[in-house]
C-alpha cells in the first residue's frame, strides 16, 4: 500500500512539472502574441532607407499620381492613410521627390517602348504610326503612338505621349481679324449718324470722308491692340519649333523687321544723293 502511495505521489509530481512547463510555454506564447499585437497596432513602416525610397514607396506614389493626386498632396495623403491603419511612417516624399519619381517612370516607359519597337522591327512586324490633335485651353496638343500588328492579327497600341505643338491655324486667325475689322466698319457706319449732330445736313461726300476717317481710326486702333498678341504668338511658336528660350514679345521675325527698317533708313540718304548726282 505504501508503494502505491509513492507511485501516486510520483505521478502527481510528474504531472505537476509537465503542467508547469506547458504553463510557461503558454505564457511565453501569450507574451509574444501581445508583443506582435502591439507592433501591429503601432507598427513603424520604413519608406526611406539607404538614401533612397523603397520600391514599394515609389510604386505607391505613382499609383497616387495615376489617381490625379497633386504632387504636393501625395505626402499628406500617405500620412492620412497611415493614420487610418494605425501605422507610423518614417518619412514621406516631398513634391520634388514625387516629380522626380514621375520623370524617372517616364524614362523607364520610353526605354521600354523603344525596346518593344526595336524588337518588332527586327522581327519584321507591321508598324503604323498614329497621331491625334486637340485644342485645350488655347493650347494645341498632339498625341503620338504606334500600332504593332502581330502574326495572329492582334494589334498592340503603344502610346508615346503628349507634346505641345505650334498652332498652325494662321488663315483662321487672319480671317477672324478681317471679320472683326469689317465689323468695325459696319458698326461705325451705323453709329456715326446717331452721334454726329446735323448728320442729315451733310453732303454725301462729307458722309464718305467722315466714315473713311473714323473707320480707319478704329481699325488702326484695333490692329495696334493686336500687336502684342501677335508677337507673343510668334514667340511661342518659335519656342516650340526651335526649343530655344525666346523672350516674350521678341520673336526673331521682329528683330529681322527692325534690322530691315534700320538698313532702309541707313540706305535712304545714299539713294537720295545718288539720285541727285544722276540728275
PDB file of C-alpha atoms in Angstrom:
ATOM      1  CA  UNK A   1       0.000   0.000   0.000  1.00  0.00           C
ATOM      2  CA  UNK A   2       2.851   2.346   0.769  1.00  0.00           C
ATOM      3  CA  UNK A   3       4.323   1.532  -2.650  1.00  0.00           C
ATOM      4  CA  UNK A   4       1.057   2.563  -4.334  1.00  0.00           C
ATOM      5  CA  UNK A   5       1.105   5.839  -2.415  1.00  0.00           C
ATOM      6  CA  UNK A   6       4.656   6.552  -3.541  1.00  0.00           C
ATOM      7  CA  UNK A   7       3.716   5.815  -7.172  1.00  0.00           C
ATOM      8  CA  UNK A   8       0.739   8.161  -6.968  1.00  0.00           C
ATOM      9  CA  UNK A   9       2.901  10.899  -5.471  1.00  0.00           C
ATOM     10  CA  UNK A  10       5.480  10.416  -8.220  1.00  0.00           C
ATOM     11  CA  UNK A  11       2.881  10.577 -10.974  1.00  0.00           C
ATOM     12  CA  UNK A  12       1.412  13.688  -9.407  1.00  0.00           C
ATOM     13  CA  UNK A  13       4.822  15.358  -9.312  1.00  0.00           C
ATOM     14  CA  UNK A  14       5.442  14.464 -12.964  1.00  0.00           C
ATOM     15  CA  UNK A  15       2.065  15.836 -13.999  1.00  0.00           C
ATOM     16  CA  UNK A  16       2.686  18.991 -11.988  1.00  0.00           C
ATOM     17  CA  UNK A  17       6.070  19.520 -13.622  1.00  0.00           C
ATOM     18  CA  UNK A  18       4.544  18.957 -17.058  1.00  0.00           C
ATOM     19  CA  UNK A  19       1.768  21.425 -16.315  1.00  0.00           C
ATOM     20  CA  UNK A  20       4.341  23.989 -15.158  1.00  0.00           C
ATOM     21  CA  UNK A  21       6.261  23.576 -18.421  1.00  0.00           C
ATOM     22  CA  UNK A  22       3.103  23.869 -20.513  1.00  0.00           C
ATOM     23  CA  UNK A  23       2.044  26.916 -18.499  1.00  0.00           C
ATOM     24  CA  UNK A  24       5.417  28.522 -19.036  1.00  0.00           C
ATOM     25  CA  UNK A  25       5.167  27.859 -22.802  1.00  0.00           C
ATOM     26  CA  UNK A  26       1.651  29.281 -22.815  1.00  0.00           C
ATOM     27  CA  UNK A  27       2.775  32.414 -21.000  1.00  0.00           C
ATOM     28  CA  UNK A  28       5.648  32.886 -23.440  1.00  0.00           C
ATOM     29  CA  UNK A  29       3.305  32.422 -26.389  1.00  0.00           C
ATOM     30  CA  UNK A  30       0.838  34.894 -24.899  1.00  0.00           C
ATOM     31  CA  UNK A  31       3.628  37.409 -24.311  1.00  0.00           C
ATOM     32  CA  UNK A  32       4.841  37.042 -27.896  1.00  0.00           C
ATOM     33  CA  UNK A  33       1.291  37.406 -29.184  1.00  0.00           C
ATOM     34  CA  UNK A  34       0.811  40.575 -27.135  1.00  0.00           C
ATOM     35  CA  UNK A  35       4.074  41.991 -28.472  1.00  0.00           C
ATOM     36  CA  UNK A  36       3.057  41.162 -32.038  1.00  0.00           C
ATOM     37  CA  UNK A  37      -0.358  42.715 -31.494  1.00  0.00           C
ATOM     38  CA  UNK A  38       1.273  45.832 -30.064  1.00  0.00           C
ATOM     39  CA  UNK A  39       3.557  46.064 -33.089  1.00  0.00           C
ATOM     40  CA  UNK A  40       0.587  45.661 -35.407  1.00  0.00           C
ATOM     41  CA  UNK A  41      -1.346  48.336 -33.581  1.00  0.00           C
ATOM     42  CA  UNK A  42       1.538  50.846 -33.639  1.00  0.00           C
ATOM     43  CA  UNK A  43       3.775  49.463 -36.361  1.00  0.00           C
ATOM     44  CA  UNK A  44       6.533  51.502 -37.930  1.00  0.00           C
ATOM     45  CA  UNK A  45       6.778  51.412 -41.720  1.00  0.00           C
ATOM     46  CA  UNK A  46      10.144  52.218 -43.267  1.00  0.00           C
ATOM     47  CA  UNK A  47       9.820  54.032 -46.583  1.00  0.00           C
ATOM     48  CA  UNK A  48      13.265  55.631 -46.749  1.00  0.00           C
ATOM     49  CA  UNK A  49      16.445  53.645 -46.286  1.00  0.00           C
ATOM     50  CA  UNK A  50      19.971  53.843 -47.617  1.00  0.00           C
ATOM     51  CA  UNK A  51      19.469  57.319 -49.018  1.00  0.00           C
ATOM     52  CA  UNK A  52      16.503  56.435 -51.217  1.00  0.00           C
ATOM     53  CA  UNK A  53      12.847  55.498 -51.049  1.00  0.00           C
ATOM     54  CA  UNK A  54      11.845  51.861 -51.286  1.00  0.00           C
ATOM     55  CA  UNK A  55      10.396  50.397 -54.467  1.00  0.00           C
ATOM     56  CA  UNK A  56       7.031  49.940 -52.743  1.00  0.00           C
ATOM     57  CA  UNK A  57       7.019  53.634 -51.813  1.00  0.00           C
ATOM     58  CA  UNK A  58       7.773  54.670 -55.401  1.00  0.00           C
ATOM     59  CA  UNK A  59       5.037  52.398 -56.776  1.00  0.00           C
ATOM     60  CA  UNK A  60       2.560  53.830 -54.255  1.00  0.00           C
ATOM     61  CA  UNK A  61       3.469  57.376 -55.281  1.00  0.00           C
ATOM     62  CA  UNK A  62       2.924  56.528 -58.954  1.00  0.00           C
ATOM     63  CA  UNK A  63      -0.455  54.987 -58.097  1.00  0.00           C
ATOM     64  CA  UNK A  64      -1.449  58.221 -56.341  1.00  0.00           C
ATOM     65  CA  UNK A  65      -0.366  60.227 -59.394  1.00  0.00           C
ATOM     66  CA  UNK A  66      -2.440  57.925 -61.583  1.00  0.00           C
ATOM     67  CA  UNK A  67      -5.403  58.804 -59.345  1.00  0.00           C
ATOM     68  CA  UNK A  68      -4.770  62.526 -60.069  1.00  0.00           C
ATOM     69  CA  UNK A  69      -3.347  63.348 -56.627  1.00  0.00           C
ATOM     70  CA  UNK A  70      -1.317  66.569 -56.837  1.00  0.00           C
ATOM     71  CA  UNK A  71       2.439  66.367 -56.272  1.00  0.00           C
ATOM     72  CA  UNK A  72       2.361  68.411 -53.073  1.00  0.00           C
ATOM     73  CA  UNK A  73      -0.589  66.365 -51.727  1.00  0.00           C
ATOM     74  CA  UNK A  74       0.971  62.888 -52.062  1.00  0.00           C
ATOM     75  CA  UNK A  75       2.851  63.104 -48.746  1.00  0.00           C
ATOM     76  CA  UNK A  76      -0.174  64.262 -46.695  1.00  0.00           C
ATOM     77  CA  UNK A  77      -2.352  61.583 -48.327  1.00  0.00           C
ATOM     78  CA  UNK A  78       0.152  58.866 -47.371  1.00  0.00           C
ATOM     79  CA  UNK A  79       0.186  60.155 -43.780  1.00  0.00           C
ATOM     80  CA  UNK A  80      -3.626  60.129 -43.689  1.00  0.00           C
ATOM     81  CA  UNK A  81      -3.715  56.514 -44.894  1.00  0.00           C
ATOM     82  CA  UNK A  82      -1.080  55.589 -42.299  1.00  0.00           C
ATOM     83  CA  UNK A  83      -3.190  57.103 -39.514  1.00  0.00           C
ATOM     84  CA  UNK A  84      -6.192  55.168 -40.764  1.00  0.00           C
ATOM     85  CA  UNK A  85      -4.244  51.900 -40.457  1.00  0.00           C
ATOM     86  CA  UNK A  86      -2.557  52.964 -37.173  1.00  0.00           C
ATOM     87  CA  UNK A  87       0.881  52.889 -38.762  1.00  0.00           C
ATOM     88  CA  UNK A  88       3.795  55.281 -38.425  1.00  0.00           C
ATOM     89  CA  UNK A  89       5.792  56.317 -41.468  1.00  0.00           C
ATOM     90  CA  UNK A  90       9.420  57.226 -41.019  1.00  0.00           C
ATOM     91  CA  UNK A  91       9.291  59.680 -43.921  1.00  0.00           C
ATOM     92  CA  UNK A  92       7.046  60.796 -46.770  1.00  0.00           C
ATOM     93  CA  UNK A  93       8.183  62.096 -50.168  1.00  0.00           C
ATOM     94  CA  UNK A  94       8.128  65.816 -50.872  1.00  0.00           C
ATOM     95  CA  UNK A  95       6.638  67.358 -54.007  1.00  0.00           C
ATOM     96  CA  UNK A  96      10.127  67.488 -55.542  1.00  0.00           C
ATOM     97  CA  UNK A  97      10.657  63.768 -54.896  1.00  0.00           C
ATOM     98  CA  UNK A  98       7.249  62.982 -56.378  1.00  0.00           C
ATOM     99  CA  UNK A  99       8.097  64.866 -59.570  1.00  0.00           C
ATOM    100  CA  UNK A 100      11.428  63.035 -59.726  1.00  0.00           C
ATOM    101  CA  UNK A 101       9.626  59.687 -59.464  1.00  0.00           C
ATOM    102  CA  UNK A 102       7.278  60.724 -62.291  1.00  0.00           C
ATOM    103  CA  UNK A 103      10.155  61.755 -64.558  1.00  0.00           C
ATOM    104  CA  UNK A 104      12.020  58.520 -63.792  1.00  0.00           C
ATOM    105  CA  UNK A 105       8.928  56.462 -64.614  1.00  0.00           C
ATOM    106  CA  UNK A 106       8.580  58.293 -67.933  1.00  0.00           C
ATOM    107  CA  UNK A 107      12.197  57.484 -68.745  1.00  0.00           C
ATOM    108  CA  UNK A 108      11.573  53.820 -67.969  1.00  0.00           C
ATOM    109  CA  UNK A 109       8.416  53.856 -70.104  1.00  0.00           C
ATOM    110  CA  UNK A 110      10.276  55.448 -73.022  1.00  0.00           C
ATOM    111  CA  UNK A 111      13.076  52.887 -72.759  1.00  0.00           C
ATOM    112  CA  UNK A 112      10.501  50.084 -72.696  1.00  0.00           C
ATOM    113  CA  UNK A 113       8.679  51.477 -75.743  1.00  0.00           C
ATOM    114  CA  UNK A 114      11.982  51.789 -77.606  1.00  0.00           C
ATOM    115  CA  UNK A 115      12.883  48.184 -76.773  1.00  0.00           C
ATOM    116  CA  UNK A 116       9.482  46.887 -77.907  1.00  0.00           C
ATOM    117  CA  UNK A 117       9.646  48.808 -81.194  1.00  0.00           C
ATOM    118  CA  UNK A 118      13.241  47.732 -81.813  1.00  0.00           C
ATOM    119  CA  UNK A 119      12.349  44.076 -81.339  1.00  0.00           C
ATOM    120  CA  UNK A 120       9.236  44.457 -83.504  1.00  0.00           C
ATOM    121  CA  UNK A 121      11.192  45.934 -86.414  1.00  0.00           C
ATOM    122  CA  UNK A 122      13.797  43.178 -86.116  1.00  0.00           C
ATOM    123  CA  UNK A 123      11.014  40.590 -86.398  1.00  0.00           C
ATOM    124  CA  UNK A 124       9.554  42.367 -89.421  1.00  0.00           C
ATOM    125  CA  UNK A 125       6.219  43.140 -87.776  1.00  0.00           C
ATOM    126  CA  UNK A 126       3.946  45.707 -89.397  1.00  0.00           C
ATOM    127  CA  UNK A 127       4.203  49.122 -87.793  1.00  0.00           C
ATOM    128  CA  UNK A 128       1.779  52.019 -88.153  1.00  0.00           C
ATOM    129  CA  UNK A 129       2.312  55.452 -86.622  1.00  0.00           C
ATOM    130  CA  UNK A 130      -0.655  57.320 -85.138  1.00  0.00           C
ATOM    131  CA  UNK A 131      -1.158  60.934 -84.168  1.00  0.00           C
ATOM    132  CA  UNK A 132      -4.101  62.957 -82.975  1.00  0.00           C
ATOM    133  CA  UNK A 133      -4.508  66.663 -82.387  1.00  0.00           C
ATOM    134  CA  UNK A 134      -6.683  68.630 -79.997  1.00  0.00           C
ATOM    135  CA  UNK A 135      -7.009  72.118 -78.544  1.00  0.00           C
ATOM    136  CA  UNK A 136      -7.246  72.545 -74.785  1.00  0.00           C
ATOM    137  CA  UNK A 137      -7.423  75.944 -73.074  1.00  0.00           C
ATOM    138  CA  UNK A 138      -5.936  77.671 -76.100  1.00  0.00           C
ATOM    139  CA  UNK A 139      -3.018  75.246 -76.494  1.00  0.00           C
ATOM    140  CA  UNK A 140      -2.661  72.768 -79.341  1.00  0.00           C
ATOM    141  CA  UNK A 141      -1.655  69.277 -78.180  1.00  0.00           C
ATOM    142  CA  UNK A 142      -0.631  66.273 -80.248  1.00  0.00           C
ATOM    143  CA  UNK A 143      -0.812  62.641 -79.121  1.00  0.00           C
ATOM    144  CA  UNK A 144       1.617  60.197 -80.705  1.00  0.00           C
ATOM    145  CA  UNK A 145       1.598  56.413 -80.740  1.00  0.00           C
ATOM    146  CA  UNK A 146       2.319  53.322 -82.785  1.00  0.00           C
ATOM    147  CA  UNK A 147       0.354  50.219 -83.654  1.00  0.00           C
ATOM    148  CA  UNK A 148       2.038  46.829 -83.972  1.00  0.00           C
ATOM    149  CA  UNK A 149       0.236  44.117 -85.935  1.00  0.00           C
ATOM    150  CA  UNK A 150       1.126  40.685 -84.548  1.00  0.00           C
ATOM    151  CA  UNK A 151       1.191  37.423 -86.501  1.00  0.00           C
ATOM    152  CA  UNK A 152      -2.230  36.454 -85.143  1.00  0.00           C
ATOM    153  CA  UNK A 153      -3.698  39.729 -86.429  1.00  0.00           C
ATOM    154  CA  UNK A 154      -3.985  41.340 -82.998  1.00  0.00           C
ATOM    155  CA  UNK A 155      -2.915  44.983 -82.914  1.00  0.00           C
ATOM    156  CA  UNK A 156      -0.983  46.335 -79.926  1.00  0.00           C
ATOM    157  CA  UNK A 157      -1.073  50.102 -79.360  1.00  0.00           C
ATOM    158  CA  UNK A 158       1.932  51.813 -77.771  1.00  0.00           C
ATOM    159  CA  UNK A 159       1.418  55.407 -76.635  1.00  0.00           C
ATOM    160  CA  UNK A 160       4.424  57.721 -76.818  1.00  0.00           C
ATOM    161  CA  UNK A 161       2.789  60.626 -75.023  1.00  0.00           C
ATOM    162  CA  UNK A 162       1.562  64.188 -75.484  1.00  0.00           C
ATOM    163  CA  UNK A 163       3.529  67.077 -76.945  1.00  0.00           C
ATOM    164  CA  UNK A 164       2.568  70.708 -77.299  1.00  0.00           C
ATOM    165  CA  UNK A 165       2.538  71.817 -80.928  1.00  0.00           C
ATOM    166  CA  UNK A 166       2.544  75.194 -82.578  1.00  0.00           C
ATOM    167  CA  UNK A 167      -0.835  76.465 -83.693  1.00  0.00           C
ATOM    168  CA  UNK A 168      -0.877  76.295 -87.492  1.00  0.00           C
ATOM    169  CA  UNK A 169      -4.294  77.902 -87.974  1.00  0.00           C
ATOM    170  CA  UNK A 170      -2.927  81.276 -89.167  1.00  0.00           C
ATOM    171  CA  UNK A 171      -5.502  81.586 -92.014  1.00  0.00           C
ATOM    172  CA  UNK A 172      -8.272  81.160 -89.463  1.00  0.00           C
ATOM    173  CA  UNK A 173      -6.756  83.863 -87.261  1.00  0.00           C
ATOM    174  CA  UNK A 174      -6.408  86.279 -90.190  1.00  0.00           C
ATOM    175  CA  UNK A 175      -9.973  85.565 -91.243  1.00  0.00           C
ATOM    176  CA  UNK A 176     -11.145  86.327 -87.711  1.00  0.00           C
ATOM    177  CA  UNK A 177      -9.243  89.629 -87.667  1.00  0.00           C
ATOM    178  CA  UNK A 178     -10.655  90.567 -91.080  1.00  0.00           C
ATOM    179  CA  UNK A 179     -14.201  89.853 -89.920  1.00  0.00           C
ATOM    180  CA  UNK A 180     -13.695  91.978 -86.820  1.00  0.00           C
ATOM    181  CA  UNK A 181     -12.255  94.867 -88.820  1.00  0.00           C
ATOM    182  CA  UNK A 182     -15.157  94.666 -91.265  1.00  0.00           C
ATOM    183  CA  UNK A 183     -17.488  94.587 -88.295  1.00  0.00           C
ATOM    184  CA  UNK A 184     -15.930  97.816 -87.027  1.00  0.00           C
ATOM    185  CA  UNK A 185     -16.656  99.433 -90.374  1.00  0.00           C
ATOM    186  CA  UNK A 186     -20.288  98.371 -90.255  1.00  0.00           C
ATOM    187  CA  UNK A 187     -20.605  99.446 -86.636  1.00  0.00           C
ATOM    188  CA  UNK A 188     -19.150 102.892 -87.270  1.00  0.00           C
ATOM    189  CA  UNK A 189     -21.458 103.345 -90.259  1.00  0.00           C
ATOM    190  CA  UNK A 190     -24.432 102.620 -88.017  1.00  0.00           C
ATOM    191  CA  UNK A 191     -23.272 104.792 -85.096  1.00  0.00           C
ATOM    192  CA  UNK A 192     -21.990 107.962 -86.788  1.00  0.00           C
ATOM    193  CA  UNK A 193     -25.428 109.235 -87.844  1.00  0.00           C
ATOM    194  CA  UNK A 194     -26.509 108.965 -84.197  1.00  0.00           C
ATOM    195  CA  UNK A 195     -23.559 110.724 -82.561  1.00  0.00           C
ATOM    196  CA  UNK A 196     -22.739 113.468 -85.090  1.00  0.00           C
ATOM    197  CA  UNK A 197     -25.107 116.407 -84.956  1.00  0.00           C
ATOM    198  CA  UNK A 198     -26.626 117.643 -88.197  1.00  0.00           C
ATOM    199  CA  UNK A 199     -25.590 114.446 -89.970  1.00  0.00           C
ATOM    200  CA  UNK A 200     -28.524 114.693 -92.312  1.00  0.00           C
ATOM    201  CA  UNK A 201     -27.482 118.177 -93.373  1.00  0.00           C
ATOM    202  CA  UNK A 202     -24.050 116.986 -94.547  1.00  0.00           C
ATOM    203  CA  UNK A 203     -23.411 116.130 -98.169  1.00  0.00           C
ATOM    204  CA  UNK A 204     -22.726 112.631 -99.456  1.00  0.00           C
ATOM    205  CA  UNK A 205     -19.029 113.483 -99.928  1.00  0.00           C
ATOM    206  CA  UNK A 206     -18.818 114.671 -96.310  1.00  0.00           C
ATOM    207  CA  UNK A 207     -20.516 111.462 -95.174  1.00  0.00           C
ATOM    208  CA  UNK A 208     -17.926 109.420 -97.056  1.00  0.00           C
ATOM    209  CA  UNK A 209     -14.994 111.433 -95.659  1.00  0.00           C
ATOM    210  CA  UNK A 210     -16.255 111.094 -92.081  1.00  0.00           C
ATOM    211  CA  UNK A 211     -16.834 107.360 -92.454  1.00  0.00           C
ATOM    212  CA  UNK A 212     -13.394 106.823 -94.006  1.00  0.00           C
ATOM    213  CA  UNK A 213     -11.661 108.724 -91.201  1.00  0.00           C
ATOM    214  CA  UNK A 214     -13.476 107.123 -88.277  1.00  0.00           C
ATOM    215  CA  UNK A 215     -13.406 103.597 -89.715  1.00  0.00           C
ATOM    216  CA  UNK A 216      -9.691 103.863 -90.456  1.00  0.00           C
ATOM    217  CA  UNK A 217      -9.006 105.204 -86.950  1.00  0.00           C
ATOM    218  CA  UNK A 218     -10.968 102.396 -85.265  1.00  0.00           C
ATOM    219  CA  UNK A 219      -9.378  99.706 -87.426  1.00  0.00           C
ATOM    220  CA  UNK A 220      -5.894 101.113 -86.795  1.00  0.00           C
ATOM    221  CA  UNK A 221      -6.593 101.164 -83.049  1.00  0.00           C
ATOM    222  CA  UNK A 222      -7.772  97.528 -83.150  1.00  0.00           C
ATOM    223  CA  UNK A 223      -4.688  96.405 -85.104  1.00  0.00           C
ATOM    224  CA  UNK A 224      -2.420  98.240 -82.647  1.00  0.00           C
ATOM    225  CA  UNK A 225      -4.033  96.319 -79.784  1.00  0.00           C
ATOM    226  CA  UNK A 226      -3.363  93.054 -81.634  1.00  0.00           C
ATOM    227  CA  UNK A 227       0.381  93.747 -81.920  1.00  0.00           C
ATOM    228  CA  UNK A 228       1.412  92.279 -78.566  1.00  0.00           C
ATOM    229  CA  UNK A 229      -0.891  89.299 -79.055  1.00  0.00           C
ATOM    230  CA  UNK A 230       0.666  88.528 -82.439  1.00  0.00           C
ATOM    231  CA  UNK A 231       4.223  88.985 -81.127  1.00  0.00           C
ATOM    232  CA  UNK A 232       3.601  86.650 -78.193  1.00  0.00           C
ATOM    233  CA  UNK A 233       2.005  84.065 -80.506  1.00  0.00           C
ATOM    234  CA  UNK A 234       5.049  84.236 -82.799  1.00  0.00           C
ATOM    235  CA  UNK A 235       7.399  83.930 -79.812  1.00  0.00           C
ATOM    236  CA  UNK A 236       5.505  80.884 -78.509  1.00  0.00           C
ATOM    237  CA  UNK A 237       5.587  79.305 -81.973  1.00  0.00           C
ATOM    238  CA  UNK A 238       9.361  79.859 -82.148  1.00  0.00           C
ATOM    239  CA  UNK A 239       9.868  78.337 -78.675  1.00  0.00           C
ATOM    240  CA  UNK A 240       8.014  75.184 -79.674  1.00  0.00           C
ATOM    241  CA  UNK A 241       9.642  74.919 -83.094  1.00  0.00           C
ATOM    242  CA  UNK A 242      13.249  75.551 -82.013  1.00  0.00           C
ATOM    243  CA  UNK A 243      13.311  74.702 -78.307  1.00  0.00           C
ATOM    244  CA  UNK A 244      15.100  77.982 -77.585  1.00  0.00           C
ATOM    245  CA  UNK A 245      14.213  80.376 -74.780  1.00  0.00           C
ATOM    246  CA  UNK A 246      12.636  83.209 -76.782  1.00  0.00           C
ATOM    247  CA  UNK A 247      11.831  86.353 -74.736  1.00  0.00           C
ATOM    248  CA  UNK A 248       8.212  87.403 -74.550  1.00  0.00           C
ATOM    249  CA  UNK A 249       7.099  89.771 -77.334  1.00  0.00           C
ATOM    250  CA  UNK A 250      10.525  89.400 -79.020  1.00  0.00           C
ATOM    251  CA  UNK A 251      10.383  86.741 -81.742  1.00  0.00           C
ATOM    252  CA  UNK A 252      13.183  86.594 -84.289  1.00  0.00           C
ATOM    253  CA  UNK A 253      10.892  87.930 -87.019  1.00  0.00           C
ATOM    254  CA  UNK A 254      10.561  91.204 -85.057  1.00  0.00           C
ATOM    255  CA  UNK A 255      14.356  91.504 -84.851  1.00  0.00           C
ATOM    256  CA  UNK A 256      14.576  90.910 -88.605  1.00  0.00           C
ATOM    257  CA  UNK A 257      11.937  93.567 -89.334  1.00  0.00           C
ATOM    258  CA  UNK A 258      13.721  96.093 -87.126  1.00  0.00           C
ATOM    259  CA  UNK A 259      17.014  95.328 -88.843  1.00  0.00           C
ATOM    260  CA  UNK A 260      15.421  95.755 -92.285  1.00  0.00           C
ATOM    261  CA  UNK A 261      13.964  99.082 -91.178  1.00  0.00           C
ATOM    262  CA  UNK A 262      17.332 100.204 -89.809  1.00  0.00           C
ATOM    263  CA  UNK A 263      19.129  99.203 -93.007  1.00  0.00           C
ATOM    264  CA  UNK A 264      16.497 101.007 -95.034  1.00  0.00           C
ATOM    265  CA  UNK A 265      16.951 104.191 -93.023  1.00  0.00           C
ATOM    266  CA  UNK A 266      20.724 103.950 -93.485  1.00  0.00           C
ATOM    267  CA  UNK A 267      20.370 103.412 -97.228  1.00  0.00           C
ATOM    268  CA  UNK A 268      17.844 106.210 -97.790  1.00  0.00           C
ATOM    269  CA  UNK A 269      20.389 109.101 -97.758  1.00  0.00           C
ATOM    270  CA  UNK A 270      22.703 107.230-100.143  1.00  0.00           C
ATOM    271  CA  UNK A 271      19.848 106.577-102.551  1.00  0.00           C
ATOM    272  CA  UNK A 272      18.813 110.237-102.357  1.00  0.00           C
ATOM    273  CA  UNK A 273      22.345 111.524-103.056  1.00  0.00           C
ATOM    274  CA  UNK A 274      22.731 109.022-105.901  1.00  0.00           C
ATOM    275  CA  UNK A 275      19.541 110.341-107.474  1.00  0.00           C
ATOM    276  CA  UNK A 276      20.803 113.928-107.147  1.00  0.00           C
ATOM    277  CA  UNK A 277      24.128 113.020-108.760  1.00  0.00           C
ATOM    278  CA  UNK A 278      22.370 111.371-111.691  1.00  0.00           C
ATOM    279  CA  UNK A 279      20.207 114.436-112.072  1.00  0.00           C
TER     280      UNK A 279
END
